[in-house]
Structure formats: structure tokens, C-alpha cells
Amino acid sequence: QVTVEQMKEARASDSLRAIQRRNQVLFQWKKSTLSGNEALKNQMTQANYDSLCSQPIVVDYQVVDHKEGLAPYFRESLRSDLKDLFSQTDENGELIYKKANGEAYNVYKDGLKIYTTINVDLQQHAEYALKRHLSEDLQREFDKNNQKARNYPFSNTISDKVAETLMNSGRKNSERYKTMKNAGVSTKEIMKSFDTKYPMQIFSWEGNIDTLMTPNDSIRYYKGILRAGMMSIEPSTGFVKAWVGGIDFNHFAFDHVKQGKRQVGSTIKPFVYGTALSMGVIKPCTTFEYGSSYCVDVYGGSGQVESRWCPKGEVKPKSGGNPTMAWGLANSNNPITVGVMSKMGGHSGPKTISKVLKGVDIDLRPEDEVPSMCLGIMDLSVYQMVAAQAMWVNNGIYNRPTTILRIEDRNGNIIYSAEFFSREAMNPNIAYQTLLMMKGVVQFGTGASLRGSRKWGGINYPMAGKTGTTQNNSDGWFMGLTPDLVTGIWVGAEDRATRFRSMTWGQGARMALPIYGYYMQKVYKDKKIKISKEDFEAPIGFDPTFFECEKQEQITEENLIHF
């Protein structure tokens, strides 16, 4: 909203003020010299004064772009939060946070000092890790995996009509389309322009590329670029420590931490298993018979059974035998998860899980409260999932995420202090036992590459986790939990129809988990970050025998890993 002329005028005014202030200081110095001030170590003569006052001052202006620098997605989210905060009113319609003159605070003009929870070092490590994995491996593997697709980058499983619908959506959401439409250009002429080559600058992991390309090819190119979102939170306080909303704010401003919501897949399973433990229908050592498949009753609005949900798949551990529930969670086994849901019941299971999720600020839609919810059919954000998963580390206590600690005015007066919100979302013993099972994910399950020799591995400190892969490999998730840092990562494309054809890289353990590995490698090596390397702390009075099966020892890695 500021013109070039206004900027020139403002800079000229600033330069004049700088010269005037400099000369005023020199004058006071000369005055003190002439008065014989003995405290002066250096004298200011009239000749010195005249010479120095004639010197020019060059003001070196640095234009700060909000798209540049550390944590741009977080800063944009923060700007929105501040706007909402300063527009809040009380029951009388009066502004809650206002200046002495009654006006609302202006983020840009009022010299506010905003103290956030973000840790600069963690933020830098998070941005590094996300960029490294996507630029070094994942994007390249995606391109190789899909280069022969009929309608690149879209999956061959979708029709040409659906692909064209997605392309048309991209056109209509573009600035080109909106600008031309507002200018009164006909739809036919607008669409014709999308097939005309123009000079443009496009994103690449090696740096921006100046090229000649049609807008249609540009849209298709960008739809093939993988996106990601990542957030870290301190479970004991709810303080957000790192926030990476995307891969490049200049080209992709959409925030995949809080704005974006995607199907969560198997990352929901800890809540399924934890709820089942709380209902007393299973224990970690409960076994599921090899070769079995399970069905769950589906209830209608009248409370009557309307059908049965019987997903394909049998309980088949890698080496035979009857695996346990704990093994099923560690290895993200869908048939066992369906078996757990069947033991909870097709009505009470979904309702109880939904109630637990509500306790961590996740309000499901009625259509999500069905047996298939156990496989993660609901769409949620990284922000929601990380905050919810932190509850396992915090002995069942949910802390609502906090990003702003306090705000001071230009004079240092505190005008806002963070308001913290906590509630018990799960029995402490149940939460801890679920966490113990989640440790199996990293010890010997789908997240075991963090312990292995892969370049993102070699991490041997106590850690829990959960991978997540959604239908047709559209989304990859990983949740990593340590005693004082819980991190969540989502990776996918703009459209769910853009996805890996194979599971080799199209699963959470390859799409998202390596980012966590690179991140934690940096975190543990950084001496400035005082992260715990100790094990998770059990709640007071935790009794492991409560979760033992009759005539069977408590479940451990040793008696699970043979599966």
C-alpha cells in the first residue's frame, strides 16, 4: 500500500533526521568542551565541529520481505493470531487489548515486542531436515516412480476427466485467471492464454529457474512438487518450538501445519489402542490368531446394526505365530487394529475414541465416528495431531499449544500474557502403557530405520513414534516422541491424486520419517539445545502387572521381535 514516491520521501526524511540528530550530539559535545567539563576525555573544538557537521550520512536501508528469513510460515500464522487477538471484545463490545486512547493495537505501527515460544536452533534444524530429505531423495524418487504416468503427475488410477478437473481447478485458482477475469476478459480468451508460453521463474530445489513455459505446463509442474509440514512441541508446557509450514514460502504460501488438513492414516492408532486399554477389552499381550480376519458392526442413526464392516486382510505376522496387540501397533498392522475395534464394539468403540479425541481438542464429524475410523479416515492438521500426541508423553495431560508468551508495548509494559490450558485426557497409567507400546514402533516396528544404519538413522536414545500412510499412498506421516519434544510431519502433494505408485517410498516410513531422523540427529548434537536423553518417566504408582495377561510376562521387545 506504500508507493515508491512515499518510500523516497520517508527515506529522505529519515536521512535528514539522522543528520540533525548527529549534529545535535556534536553541538552538545562542543558546548561541554567550552564549559570546561573535566569529565570529557576528548575535546570538541569549533574546527572539529564544523568539519564533522559537513560530513554526509548515508543511510543503508535494508528492505525486509516477510517471505524471507527464519520461520516465515510461523510468522504469517502469528500475524493472523495477533490480528484476531487485538480484535477481541468483551461482553460490552469494548476492545480487550487497546491503547490508552482506546484504539486497537496495530502490529506494524505500534512498536510492539512479541515474545514467542519458537526455539531458533530447533527451527533451523527443522527447516534443514525437511529440505534435505525432499531435495536429496524424495522428490527425485517421486519423479522416477511416476515418470511414465499417463497424466503426469496424476495417478493412473484416476480418469482423464478427473485429471482435467484438477488442472482446471489450478487454472481458476491462479492469479492469472483472477486478474484477467476481473479485467473483463472472456473465459475463452483466458483459457487460451494458458496455452501461450511466457517468461517465468519457477521453483526448483537447486534454486529458482528462469524459463519459457505455458501456464498450463507450470500448473502441471507445480502439482508434481511434493509439499510438507512439520511442527515440534514441548509436551510439558504445550510450547511450540518449531514450525515449518511448507517447502518455500515464496512459491507455496499455504501453511501445511495449521491450514492444511489431510487424512491421518495410522497415526490415529495410538488413540484406538489407548482407548481399548482404557475400556479393559484388551491388554498389550492380547493375541490375535494367525490367519484371522475381523468384522465390525456398523450402527445407523436409529441405533440398530445396519451392516458389517469387513475390510480385506488377515493377521499375518512375518514369521508366523499369533502376534500380540503391542506387535500390531508397533508394526501398524491393519487387521489387528480392526480386531481391536471389534473387541470395543461398532458403536461404543467409535464413540469412546471420539470422546478421547475431544479431550485433546479434536472434534470429529459425525460421519467419522464409524468403525473405519480406526484406520485413520479423518482429515486433521499437523498442528492438531502433534498437540494430541504430546498427551502420551505428558502422562495423559493435554496442554493446548501456545505460541505467544507475552506482548509488550513500545515502553516495555506487558499488554498480554499467555493463558495456558490443560486437562486430563487419558488416565496416566493408560497413557504411559500406550507410550511403551509406541516405543516398539522405533525399536522394532515401522520406524526402526531410525535405529539402523540409513543416513537418517543411528539414533539410539529413548524414543517412541508412529508412522502413517493413507489410501493409495496419498499422504505420509510420522510422529516422533521423546521425553521433552514431540514432533509431527506430513508429506504429500497438493492433490491427493498425485501420489507414489509403489510403497517403496510411498509410505510414512519413507516419505516423512527421514525428515524426523535428520532433525533429531541435529538436535541431539546441538550443545545449545538441552534435550533429554533419558527414558520416559512413568507416572507415580504405575503398576506394570496390571497390563499382564494371565500366566504371561509383561510384553517386552524380546518377546515381540520374533514376530
Short mmCIF file of N, CA and C in Angstrom, two decimals, residues 295-299 305-309 342 345-347 350 371:
data_model
loop_
_atom_site.label_atom_id
_atom_site.label_comp_id
_atom_site.label_asym_id
_atom_site.label_seq_id
_atom_site.Cartn_x
_atom_site.Cartn_y
_atom_site.Cartn_z
N CYS A 295 -14.51 -58.47 11.47
CA CYS A 295 -15.60 -57.61 11.03
C CYS A 295 -16.11 -56.82 12.23
N VAL A 296 -16.68 -55.66 11.93
CA VAL A 296 -17.24 -54.82 12.98
C VAL A 296 -18.64 -54.38 12.56
N ASP A 297 -19.59 -54.43 13.50
CA ASP A 297 -20.95 -53.97 13.22
C ASP A 297 -20.97 -52.47 12.97
N VAL A 298 -21.75 -52.07 11.99
CA VAL A 298 -21.94 -50.65 11.69
C VAL A 298 -23.36 -50.26 12.09
N TYR A 299 -23.47 -49.28 12.99
CA TYR A 299 -24.76 -48.87 13.51
C TYR A 299 -25.29 -47.65 12.76
N VAL A 305 -28.05 -52.13 14.09
CA VAL A 305 -26.98 -52.58 13.20
C VAL A 305 -27.52 -52.58 11.77
N GLU A 306 -26.87 -51.81 10.91
CA GLU A 306 -27.31 -51.71 9.52
C GLU A 306 -26.45 -52.54 8.58
N SER A 307 -25.20 -52.77 8.95
CA SER A 307 -24.31 -53.55 8.09
C SER A 307 -23.11 -53.99 8.90
N ARG A 308 -22.20 -54.69 8.23
CA ARG A 308 -20.95 -55.10 8.87
C ARG A 308 -19.78 -54.64 8.01
N TRP A 309 -18.79 -54.08 8.69
CA TRP A 309 -17.58 -53.61 8.00
C TRP A 309 -16.53 -54.70 8.09
N SER A 342 -13.13 -54.40 16.85
CA SER A 342 -14.23 -55.36 17.01
C SER A 342 -14.44 -55.71 18.47
N GLY A 345 -16.36 -52.86 20.00
CA GLY A 345 -17.75 -52.78 19.55
C GLY A 345 -17.95 -51.68 18.53
N GLY A 346 -18.81 -51.93 17.56
CA GLY A 346 -19.03 -51.00 16.46
C GLY A 346 -19.69 -49.70 16.86
N HIS A 347 -20.31 -49.65 18.03
CA HIS A 347 -20.94 -48.41 18.49
C HIS A 347 -20.11 -47.77 19.60
N PRO A 350 -16.18 -46.47 18.41
CA PRO A 350 -16.05 -45.15 17.78
C PRO A 350 -16.45 -44.00 18.70
N PRO A 371 -16.69 -47.44 12.53
CA PRO A 371 -15.61 -48.40 12.79
C PRO A 371 -14.33 -48.15 11.98
#
